[in-house]
Protein backbone atom coordinates (compact mmCIF):
# COMPACT_ATOMS: atom_id res chain seq x y z
CA MET A 1 114.52 -21.30 -5.42
CA GLU A 2 113.66 -17.02 -3.70
CA THR A 3 110.81 -16.92 -6.57
CA PHE A 4 109.58 -20.38 -5.91
CA LEU A 5 109.09 -20.17 -2.12
CA GLY A 6 107.61 -16.25 -2.56
CA LYS A 7 105.40 -17.66 -4.55
CA LYS A 8 104.41 -20.51 -2.34
CA VAL A 9 103.99 -17.42 0.61
CA ALA A 10 101.86 -15.63 -1.65
CA VAL A 11 99.60 -18.22 -2.37
CA LYS A 12 99.12 -19.38 1.08
CA VAL A 13 98.41 -15.70 1.57
CA VAL A 14 95.30 -15.59 -0.19
CA ILE A 15 94.00 -19.17 0.82
CA GLY A 16 94.29 -16.94 4.27
CA VAL A 17 92.71 -13.99 3.55
CA ALA A 18 90.02 -16.72 1.78
CA PHE A 19 89.37 -18.26 4.77
CA VAL A 20 88.88 -15.06 6.85
CA SER A 21 86.54 -13.56 4.68
CA LEU A 22 84.41 -16.75 3.83
CA LEU A 23 84.23 -17.03 8.16
CA LEU A 24 83.16 -13.09 8.01
CA GLY A 25 80.93 -13.56 5.82
CA LEU A 26 79.10 -16.47 7.57
CA GLY A 27 78.71 -14.30 10.47
CA VAL A 28 77.10 -11.40 8.64
CA GLY A 29 74.95 -13.97 7.29
CA GLU A 30 73.89 -15.49 10.71
CA ARG A 31 72.88 -11.85 11.97
CA LEU A 32 71.06 -10.80 8.24
CA ASN A 33 69.64 -13.97 8.86
CA TRP A 34 70.52 -14.43 4.53
CA SER A 35 69.31 -18.26 5.24
CA PRO A 36 66.46 -19.39 2.23
CA THR A 37 64.59 -20.40 5.13
CA GLY A 38 65.71 -17.87 7.55
CA LEU A 39 67.19 -19.95 9.84
CA PRO A 40 71.15 -20.17 11.12
CA LEU A 41 72.76 -21.75 8.52
CA TRP A 42 73.87 -24.57 11.58
CA SER A 43 72.74 -26.29 14.38
CA GLN A 44 73.08 -24.43 17.47
CA VAL A 45 73.22 -25.75 21.05
CA GLY A 46 69.78 -25.25 23.05
CA SER A 47 67.79 -23.56 20.15
CA PRO A 48 64.52 -23.12 20.09
CA GLN A 49 62.40 -25.59 17.75
CA ILE A 50 60.66 -24.81 14.58
CA GLN A 51 56.83 -25.60 15.98
CA PRO A 52 53.93 -26.27 13.25
CA ALA A 53 51.55 -23.16 12.33
CA PRO A 54 48.20 -23.45 14.87
CA THR A 55 45.12 -24.59 12.78
CA THR A 56 43.30 -21.16 12.96
CA PRO A 57 45.90 -18.77 12.74
CA PRO A 58 44.75 -15.83 15.52
CA GLY A 59 43.14 -13.11 13.76
CA LEU A 60 41.01 -15.83 11.77
CA PRO A 61 37.16 -16.88 12.36
CA ASP A 62 37.27 -20.69 13.65
CA PHE A 63 35.24 -21.88 11.50
CA VAL A 64 36.07 -25.85 12.03
CA THR A 65 34.32 -24.71 15.55
CA LEU A 66 31.22 -23.44 14.68
CA ALA A 67 30.81 -26.04 11.90
CA LYS A 68 31.79 -28.76 14.81
CA ASN A 69 29.11 -27.13 17.11
CA LEU A 70 26.12 -25.80 14.23
CA ARG A 71 26.07 -29.27 11.98
CA PRO A 72 23.66 -31.23 14.82
CA VAL A 73 21.25 -28.68 14.76
CA VAL A 74 20.86 -28.14 10.83
CA VAL A 75 18.01 -30.70 9.39
CA ASN A 76 17.74 -31.82 5.63
CA ILE A 77 13.53 -31.60 4.38
CA SER A 78 12.53 -33.27 2.05
CA THR A 79 8.68 -33.12 0.75
CA THR A 80 6.52 -34.49 -1.39
CA GLN A 81 4.11 -33.01 -3.07
CA VAL A 82 1.09 -33.85 -5.74
CA SER A 83 1.24 -32.23 -9.24
CA GLU A 84 -1.68 -31.27 -11.08
CA GLY A 85 0.71 -30.13 -14.24
CA GLY A 86 2.20 -33.56 -14.76
CA GLY A 87 5.50 -33.32 -16.28
CA GLN A 88 7.88 -32.37 -18.72
CA GLY A 89 10.03 -35.13 -18.60
CA PHE A 90 13.33 -36.80 -17.28
CA SER A 91 15.05 -33.82 -14.92
CA SER A 92 17.93 -33.48 -12.73
CA PRO A 93 17.75 -35.44 -9.57
CA PHE A 94 19.34 -32.58 -8.47
CA GLY A 95 15.67 -30.24 -8.99
CA GLU A 96 14.78 -27.81 -12.19
CA ASP A 97 17.30 -25.02 -10.93
CA ASP A 98 19.98 -27.75 -11.82
CA PRO A 99 22.42 -25.73 -14.62
CA PHE A 100 22.77 -29.33 -16.23
CA ASN A 101 18.83 -29.85 -16.28
CA GLU A 102 18.67 -30.01 -19.92
CA PHE A 103 21.24 -32.60 -19.68
CA TRP A 104 19.41 -34.74 -18.29
CA LYS A 105 16.51 -34.35 -19.89
CA ARG A 106 18.17 -34.44 -23.45
CA PHE A 107 20.01 -37.88 -22.36
CA PHE A 108 17.91 -39.72 -20.10
CA GLY A 109 15.13 -41.25 -20.30
CA THR A 110 11.23 -40.31 -22.11
CA PRO A 111 8.86 -37.69 -20.56
CA PRO A 112 6.35 -38.57 -18.60
CA PRO A 113 2.56 -39.24 -19.02
CA ARG A 114 0.57 -36.09 -18.25
CA GLY A 115 -1.62 -36.44 -15.76
CA PRO A 116 -1.09 -35.76 -11.42
CA SER A 117 2.29 -36.37 -10.36
CA ARG A 118 4.39 -36.37 -7.28
CA GLU A 119 6.80 -34.14 -6.96
CA LYS A 120 9.93 -34.38 -4.52
CA ASN A 121 11.67 -31.34 -3.29
CA LEU A 122 14.44 -30.72 -0.62
CA GLY A 123 15.08 -27.42 1.96
CA SER A 124 16.84 -27.74 5.05
CA GLY A 125 15.43 -25.79 8.49
CA PHE A 126 17.08 -25.96 11.58
CA ILE A 127 15.82 -26.74 15.69
CA ILE A 128 14.32 -24.15 18.15
CA ASP A 129 13.10 -26.34 20.78
CA LYS A 130 14.40 -29.89 22.75
CA ASP A 131 11.09 -30.85 22.16
CA GLY A 132 11.38 -30.86 18.09
CA TYR A 133 9.75 -27.97 16.74
CA ILE A 134 12.03 -26.47 13.71
CA LEU A 135 11.71 -23.29 11.60
CA THR A 136 12.10 -23.55 7.69
CA ASN A 137 10.89 -21.33 5.20
CA HIS A 138 7.35 -21.48 4.38
CA HIS A 139 7.76 -22.15 0.96
CA VAL A 140 10.14 -25.29 1.42
CA VAL A 141 7.23 -27.14 3.05
CA GLU A 142 3.73 -25.41 0.79
CA ASN A 143 1.22 -28.08 -0.19
CA ALA A 144 3.19 -30.33 0.71
CA GLU A 145 1.35 -34.12 1.09
CA LYS A 146 4.32 -35.63 3.13
CA ILE A 147 7.26 -34.18 5.37
CA VAL A 148 10.50 -36.02 6.02
CA VAL A 149 13.51 -34.51 8.22
CA LYS A 150 16.19 -36.11 8.26
CA LEU A 151 18.55 -35.53 11.84
CA PHE A 152 22.75 -35.41 11.59
CA ASP A 153 22.53 -38.01 12.93
CA GLU A 154 20.75 -40.15 9.93
CA ARG A 155 17.63 -40.45 11.42
CA GLU A 156 14.18 -40.00 8.98
CA LEU A 157 11.69 -38.76 10.68
CA GLU A 158 7.89 -37.37 9.45
CA ALA A 159 7.14 -33.90 10.78
CA LYS A 160 3.52 -32.05 10.53
CA VAL A 161 3.59 -28.44 10.22
CA VAL A 162 2.08 -25.87 13.29
CA GLY A 163 2.12 -23.01 12.04
CA LYS A 164 3.57 -20.87 8.70
CA ASP A 165 3.15 -17.65 7.96
CA PRO A 166 3.33 -16.29 3.57
CA LYS A 167 3.73 -12.99 3.84
CA THR A 168 6.89 -13.08 6.09
CA ASP A 169 7.96 -16.83 4.41
CA ILE A 170 8.51 -18.56 7.73
CA ALA A 171 7.17 -21.89 9.18
CA VAL A 172 7.49 -23.35 12.29
CA ILE A 173 7.31 -27.71 11.95
CA LYS A 174 7.88 -30.51 14.40
CA VAL A 175 8.96 -34.13 14.98
CA ASN A 176 8.37 -36.12 17.48
CA ALA A 177 12.27 -37.56 18.29
CA LYS A 178 13.12 -39.64 21.76
CA GLY A 179 15.23 -37.73 23.39
CA ASP A 180 16.20 -33.98 24.49
CA LEU A 181 17.67 -32.58 20.84
CA PRO A 182 20.05 -30.32 20.32
CA VAL A 183 18.74 -26.92 20.35
CA ALA A 184 20.66 -23.99 17.85
CA VAL A 185 20.93 -20.63 19.95
CA LEU A 186 19.22 -17.47 18.17
CA GLY A 187 20.84 -13.80 18.90
CA ASP A 188 19.55 -10.37 17.96
CA SER A 189 19.80 -9.64 13.74
CA ALA A 190 19.32 -5.63 14.85
CA LYS A 191 23.11 -6.07 15.99
CA LEU A 192 24.32 -7.11 12.74
CA GLU A 193 27.76 -4.98 11.08
CA VAL A 194 27.99 -4.83 6.66
CA GLY A 195 31.13 -6.67 6.68
CA GLU A 196 30.90 -8.91 9.54
CA TRP A 197 31.29 -12.55 9.33
CA VAL A 198 28.97 -15.27 8.84
CA LEU A 199 28.26 -18.72 8.41
CA ALA A 200 25.66 -20.72 6.37
CA ILE A 201 24.31 -24.29 6.53
CA GLY A 202 21.85 -25.95 4.86
CA ASN A 203 21.56 -29.19 1.81
CA PRO A 204 21.90 -27.13 -1.03
CA PHE A 205 21.25 -29.67 -4.22
CA GLY A 206 20.89 -31.96 -2.11
CA LEU A 207 24.34 -32.20 -0.66
CA ASP A 208 23.38 -32.80 3.01
CA HIS A 209 25.24 -30.06 5.57
CA THR A 210 27.20 -28.01 3.45
CA VAL A 211 29.21 -25.19 5.25
CA THR A 212 29.74 -21.97 3.49
CA SER A 213 31.19 -18.72 4.56
CA GLY A 214 30.98 -15.15 3.87
CA ILE A 215 30.54 -11.16 4.77
CA ILE A 216 27.40 -9.69 5.72
CA SER A 217 26.83 -7.41 2.30
CA ALA A 218 23.80 -5.05 3.35
CA THR A 219 21.15 -5.71 5.93
CA GLY A 220 17.60 -3.92 5.27
CA ARG A 221 17.23 -4.76 1.65
CA HIS A 222 13.64 -5.13 -0.42
CA ILE A 223 13.94 -7.18 -3.54
CA GLY A 224 9.65 -7.06 -3.64
CA ALA A 225 8.99 -10.16 -2.06
CA GLY A 226 6.25 -8.41 0.06
CA PRO A 227 4.82 -5.95 2.49
CA TYR A 228 7.12 -7.32 5.08
CA ASP A 229 10.26 -7.77 3.18
CA ASN A 230 13.05 -6.59 5.31
CA PHE A 231 16.22 -9.27 4.23
CA ILE A 232 20.07 -9.70 5.27
CA GLN A 233 22.33 -9.94 1.64
CA THR A 234 25.18 -11.90 1.87
CA ASP A 235 28.41 -13.43 -0.59
CA ALA A 236 28.62 -16.44 1.35
CA SER A 237 27.02 -19.79 -0.59
CA ILE A 238 23.22 -19.97 -0.93
CA ASN A 239 22.23 -21.78 -3.51
CA PRO A 240 18.89 -24.17 -4.28
CA GLY A 241 18.40 -26.38 -1.37
CA ASN A 242 19.73 -23.87 1.40
CA SER A 243 15.87 -22.32 1.53
CA GLY A 244 15.22 -22.41 5.63
CA GLY A 245 19.13 -23.02 7.18
CA PRO A 246 20.57 -20.77 9.14
CA LEU A 247 23.06 -17.44 8.49
CA VAL A 248 25.10 -17.15 12.14
CA ASN A 249 27.42 -15.37 13.11
CA LEU A 250 31.31 -16.00 14.54
CA ARG A 251 29.93 -16.31 18.24
CA GLY A 252 27.55 -19.10 17.02
CA GLU A 253 23.96 -17.51 17.13
CA VAL A 254 21.50 -17.61 14.29
CA ILE A 255 21.27 -14.54 12.68
CA GLY A 256 19.11 -14.89 9.84
CA LEU A 257 16.90 -17.58 8.21
CA ASN A 258 18.47 -18.67 4.70
CA THR A 259 15.73 -17.75 2.24
CA ALA A 260 16.68 -16.10 -1.60
CA ILE A 261 18.87 -15.95 -3.96
CA PHE A 262 19.35 -13.56 -7.03
CA SER A 263 21.04 -15.16 -9.94
CA ARG A 264 20.63 -15.37 -13.71
CA THR A 265 22.13 -18.87 -13.94
CA GLY A 266 19.79 -20.42 -10.73
CA GLY A 267 23.11 -20.70 -8.65
CA ASN A 268 24.87 -18.54 -6.45
CA ILE A 269 27.01 -15.68 -7.84
CA GLY A 270 27.26 -14.24 -4.21
CA ILE A 271 24.04 -12.11 -4.17
CA GLY A 272 21.79 -14.40 -1.17
CA PHE A 273 19.37 -13.00 0.89
CA ALA A 274 18.66 -14.44 4.51
CA ILE A 275 15.09 -13.05 6.52
CA PRO A 276 16.74 -11.03 9.46
CA ILE A 277 16.24 -13.38 12.49
CA ASN A 278 14.83 -10.91 14.75
CA LEU A 279 11.45 -11.34 12.70
CA ALA A 280 11.01 -14.98 12.83
CA THR A 281 11.58 -14.92 17.14
CA GLU A 282 8.06 -12.16 17.36
CA ILE A 283 5.79 -14.48 14.92
CA ILE A 284 7.23 -18.20 16.57
CA PRO A 285 5.23 -18.39 19.65
CA GLN A 286 2.20 -17.26 17.71
CA LEU A 287 3.13 -20.14 15.06
CA LYS A 288 2.96 -22.49 17.54
CA SER A 289 0.11 -21.41 19.83
CA LYS A 290 -2.40 -20.28 16.63
CA GLY A 291 -0.65 -21.82 13.72
CA LYS A 292 -0.85 -18.20 12.42
CA VAL A 293 0.23 -14.47 13.08
CA THR A 294 -2.36 -11.85 13.97
CA ARG A 295 -1.15 -8.76 12.54
CA GLY A 296 -2.32 -4.90 12.89
CA TRP A 297 -3.87 -2.89 9.93
CA LEU A 298 -4.16 0.81 9.19
CA GLY A 299 -5.86 0.77 6.48
CA VAL A 300 -4.01 2.36 3.84
CA VAL A 301 -2.30 1.53 -0.12
CA ILE A 302 0.92 3.38 0.52
CA GLN A 303 3.56 4.42 -2.15
CA ARG A 304 7.06 5.55 -2.10
CA VAL A 305 7.67 8.84 -2.54
CA THR A 306 9.73 9.34 -5.24
CA PRO A 307 12.30 12.92 -5.63
CA GLU A 308 9.96 14.13 -8.16
CA ILE A 309 6.60 13.56 -6.09
CA ALA A 310 8.05 15.49 -3.54
CA GLU A 311 9.31 18.64 -5.56
CA SER A 312 4.87 18.29 -6.71
CA LEU A 313 4.27 17.85 -2.95
CA GLY A 314 6.17 20.47 -2.02
CA LEU A 315 8.78 18.22 0.73
CA ASN A 316 11.90 19.04 1.32
CA ARG A 317 13.02 15.88 1.12
CA SER A 318 11.93 12.70 -0.87
CA GLN A 319 10.63 10.26 2.07
CA GLY A 320 8.09 9.01 4.86
CA ALA A 321 5.13 6.93 2.57
CA LEU A 322 2.65 8.47 0.97
CA VAL A 323 -1.59 7.48 0.89
CA ALA A 324 -2.75 6.43 -2.27
CA SER A 325 -5.32 5.39 -1.24
CA VAL A 326 -7.93 4.72 2.55
CA SER A 327 -10.17 1.88 3.25
CA LYS A 328 -13.66 2.67 3.81
CA ASP A 329 -14.37 2.48 7.27
CA GLY A 330 -11.11 1.60 8.01
CA PRO A 331 -8.57 2.44 11.16
CA ALA A 332 -7.17 5.31 8.68
CA ASP A 333 -10.08 6.71 7.50
CA ARG A 334 -11.88 6.88 11.16
CA ALA A 335 -9.04 9.04 12.29
CA GLY A 336 -9.21 11.17 9.43
CA ILE A 337 -5.92 9.83 6.93
CA LYS A 338 -6.62 11.52 3.73
CA VAL A 339 -5.40 10.32 -0.37
CA GLY A 340 -2.16 12.61 -0.13
CA ASP A 341 -1.13 12.60 3.02
CA VAL A 342 2.51 11.69 3.48
CA ILE A 343 3.17 9.64 6.32
CA ILE A 344 6.36 11.05 8.31
CA GLU A 345 6.13 9.09 11.69
CA PHE A 346 3.87 6.85 13.72
CA ASP A 347 3.55 5.95 17.30
CA GLY A 348 7.87 7.67 17.66
CA LYS A 349 8.89 6.05 15.15
CA GLU A 350 10.31 8.08 12.22
CA ILE A 351 9.15 6.69 8.65
CA LYS A 352 12.28 7.55 6.14
CA GLU A 353 11.04 4.94 3.97
CA SER A 354 7.52 3.85 2.52
CA ASN A 355 9.28 0.55 3.43
CA ASP A 356 9.46 0.52 7.16
CA LEU A 357 5.82 1.35 7.72
CA PRO A 358 4.15 -2.08 6.89
CA LEU A 359 6.67 -3.64 9.49
CA ILE A 360 5.82 -1.54 11.89
CA VAL A 361 2.66 -1.34 11.66
CA ALA A 362 2.02 -5.01 11.65
CA ARG A 363 4.15 -5.17 15.11
CA THR A 364 1.47 -3.09 16.32
CA PRO A 365 -0.98 -4.55 19.27
CA LEU A 366 -4.64 -4.90 17.86
CA ASN A 367 -6.68 -1.73 19.22
CA LYS A 368 -3.82 -0.21 20.71
CA LYS A 369 -4.18 3.85 19.70
CA VAL A 370 -0.99 5.34 18.40
CA ARG A 371 -0.40 8.63 17.65
CA LEU A 372 0.84 9.17 13.80
CA LYS A 373 1.86 12.64 11.64
CA VAL A 374 1.20 13.73 8.32
CA VAL A 375 2.24 16.41 5.75
CA ARG A 376 -0.50 17.91 4.82
CA ASP A 377 -1.00 20.66 2.23
CA LYS A 378 2.29 21.24 3.07
CA LYS A 379 1.79 21.14 7.02
CA GLU A 380 2.53 18.78 9.63
CA THR A 381 -0.57 17.68 11.14
CA ALA A 382 -0.76 15.18 14.28
CA LEU A 383 -3.65 12.34 13.95
CA SER A 384 -4.95 9.58 16.32
CA VAL A 385 -5.34 6.43 14.98
CA THR A 386 -6.84 2.54 16.66
CA ILE A 387 -4.96 -0.34 15.01
CA GLY A 388 -7.65 -2.79 13.58
CA GLU A 389 -6.57 -6.89 12.70
CA LEU A 390 -5.09 -7.54 9.21
CA LYS A 391 -7.54 -10.11 7.71
CA GLU A 392 -5.43 -12.65 5.27
CA GLN A 393 -7.29 -10.83 2.25
CA GLU A 394 -6.18 -6.93 3.28
CA VAL A 395 -2.13 -6.39 3.05
CA LEU A 396 -0.58 -3.11 3.64
CA ALA A 397 1.78 -2.61 0.20
CA ALA A 398 3.54 -0.82 -1.86
CA VAL A 399 2.35 0.54 -4.50
CA PRO A 400 4.86 1.12 -7.36
CA GLU A 401 5.51 3.87 -9.63
CA LYS A 402 6.55 4.22 -12.27
CA GLY A 403 7.81 7.74 -13.65
CA ASN A 404 4.49 12.59 -19.60
CA PHE A 405 2.13 13.72 -22.06
CA GLY A 406 1.39 11.89 -24.58
CA LEU A 407 -2.36 10.96 -23.38
CA THR A 408 -5.39 10.53 -24.78
CA VAL A 409 -8.76 10.99 -22.80
CA GLN A 410 -12.13 11.59 -22.84
CA THR A 411 -15.20 12.40 -20.42
CA VAL A 412 -16.64 9.57 -18.06
CA THR A 413 -19.89 8.79 -20.14
CA PRO A 414 -22.53 6.77 -18.06
CA GLU A 415 -21.72 3.42 -20.22
CA ILE A 416 -17.63 3.98 -19.53
CA ALA A 417 -18.49 3.70 -15.96
CA GLN A 418 -20.71 0.61 -16.46
CA SER A 419 -17.93 -0.85 -18.01
CA LEU A 420 -15.33 -0.20 -15.77
CA GLY A 421 -18.04 -0.20 -12.35
CA LEU A 422 -17.18 3.32 -11.31
CA GLU A 423 -20.15 4.55 -9.29
CA ARG A 424 -19.43 8.09 -10.41
CA VAL A 425 -19.92 9.50 -13.93
CA GLU A 426 -17.18 11.94 -13.28
CA GLY A 427 -13.77 11.87 -14.05
CA VAL A 428 -11.26 12.06 -16.98
CA VAL A 429 -10.61 8.46 -18.65
CA ILE A 430 -6.92 7.74 -20.19
CA THR A 431 -7.61 5.95 -23.52
CA THR A 432 -4.38 5.64 -25.14
CA VAL A 433 -1.38 6.33 -24.20
CA GLN A 434 1.53 6.99 -27.01
CA PRO A 435 4.29 4.81 -26.59
CA GLY A 436 8.07 6.39 -25.57
CA THR A 437 6.31 9.26 -24.26
CA THR A 438 6.47 10.44 -20.74
CA GLY A 439 2.63 9.95 -20.21
CA GLU A 440 3.82 5.81 -20.27
CA GLU A 441 7.89 7.03 -18.47
CA ALA A 442 5.23 7.83 -15.55
CA GLY A 443 3.55 3.88 -15.76
CA LEU A 444 -0.13 6.04 -16.37
CA ARG A 445 -2.32 2.91 -19.07
CA ARG A 446 -5.36 2.89 -20.53
CA GLY A 447 -8.18 2.75 -18.74
CA ASP A 448 -6.64 4.41 -15.96
CA ILE A 449 -9.19 7.21 -14.48
CA VAL A 450 -7.83 10.66 -13.32
CA LEU A 451 -9.18 11.91 -10.15
CA GLU A 452 -6.59 14.84 -9.82
CA ILE A 453 -3.75 16.57 -11.02
CA ASP A 454 -1.57 18.40 -8.62
CA ARG A 455 -4.01 17.73 -6.27
CA LYS A 456 -6.97 19.66 -7.95
CA PRO A 457 -9.97 17.38 -8.64
CA ILE A 458 -10.87 16.12 -12.02
CA ARG A 459 -14.36 16.15 -12.49
CA ASN A 460 -14.59 16.14 -16.79
CA LEU A 461 -12.33 17.29 -19.73
CA GLY A 462 -13.04 20.88 -19.57
CA ASP A 463 -11.16 20.89 -16.16
CA TYR A 464 -8.18 18.14 -17.31
CA ARG A 465 -7.28 21.60 -19.74
CA LYS A 466 -7.60 24.24 -17.32
CA ALA A 467 -4.87 22.05 -15.47
CA LEU A 468 -2.76 21.81 -17.78
CA GLY A 469 -2.70 25.16 -19.15
CA GLU A 470 -1.94 25.77 -15.56
CA THR A 471 1.01 24.02 -15.96
CA LYS A 472 4.26 25.97 -15.56
CA LYS A 473 7.40 25.41 -17.91
CA GLY A 474 10.05 23.11 -16.83
CA ARG A 475 7.86 21.33 -14.03
CA GLY A 476 6.03 18.05 -13.81
CA LEU A 477 2.58 17.36 -12.43
CA LEU A 478 1.54 14.46 -10.02
CA PHE A 479 -1.50 12.55 -11.03
CA LEU A 480 -3.87 10.44 -9.09
CA VAL A 481 -5.67 7.85 -11.02
CA ARG A 482 -7.64 4.81 -10.20
CA ARG A 483 -6.82 1.86 -11.84
CA GLY A 484 -9.32 -1.09 -10.69
CA GLU A 485 -10.32 -0.76 -7.31
CA ASN A 486 -7.33 1.38 -6.14
CA THR A 487 -5.39 5.04 -6.70
CA LEU A 488 -2.20 5.60 -7.27
CA PHE A 489 -0.03 8.88 -7.85
CA LEU A 490 2.09 9.07 -10.90
CA ALA A 491 4.59 11.82 -11.07
CA LEU A 492 4.73 13.18 -14.97
CA LYS A 493 8.60 14.71 -15.17
CA PRO A 494 9.05 17.61 -17.61
CA SER A 495 9.91 16.94 -21.31
């Protein structure tokens, strides 16, 4: 009996200890917040209720509000053009850049008859004036027979081109709409920072008012689009049909005009380019009033100063714009600028890269007298030049340079001079360039006339041999050659 009672007491003690342990465990669990949800394991009177998370967590961009505010100012632009070449068969309804274009061609329809045909293209734009002025790309409306603008409220209105500028790929078109239209706010692209959030809105592949987001990947990109290319690079998705649409910052300001993509497939791979809005705002007044843009003209052809050219010219740094050719009787010629000068400053602005000069000159008012600095024979020289007007056929452009010997040359004869259209029977002509040699790497071609080597004139074969004979081992050479109507410098690296 005693044994039985002892066992009952022992069991009660164990149960009591277990119960106390459970209570302590729950208390500690509450204090340490061990519950899976991070909440108390039981309800408490007066405890706060769980609130749903806000739509846009603090610190993240509010793309929802941006999209709502901006979509009404973005338009769809469809154009009809007459193609003289005729079609090659049925193609994708989303345009030639559709990655599934071969599928459409293979499984649908038969080739249409060859000859003139009408083609439809799609693009984007945005309203910049309540009276119906719309900004877009020149290539969106180029050669268009008919332009139709579709507004956010589904109205479709015919538009006309007010002004266009092929050099910057910018155009202004206009629609006649009843009532005031919503207008985009234009920002300041000069204040852009790499890494800044942006939103792109447009009509890729005909999909109306598509919104994509990303960041500014780079500014001041030169992609070989012309003398005035100076693009914003972004990873916000830009595809065919986005051209002409706005690139917007988080304040809702348009800071760029979506224009081009880098792609091997025709689709977006995260490298898109937009024209800085500041470049557009400079020329919009001229496009609206005159239909075209008047620009300043210096009258030179320039090229980049490579490290090899800088060394050949005795420069400390490879910066500035190297003058490869000077237009006869042009502003530069009258100011005393010579071939071989390196322009390092223009109107108080430093020229770090050759691509900087065309934009600065273009923005300079006509007939304005400006001072510039050049490096000539390793010395800085100040000159004064009066800016002229750039005509349509005249473009201040950068000459591409490539990078020794392996050349066969001969003296320019009267027959050669006549066949090449040369005014003087002087110099040596390159007759062959051996593949794989430094001459080919430098970019020299058959038919180039060698005018100078290391700034020494080459009048005949003797001058040419003497110049090569005086070259120090391990040192490169600077050739000035005439190619067609232009001259350019080419630096030959040592073997």
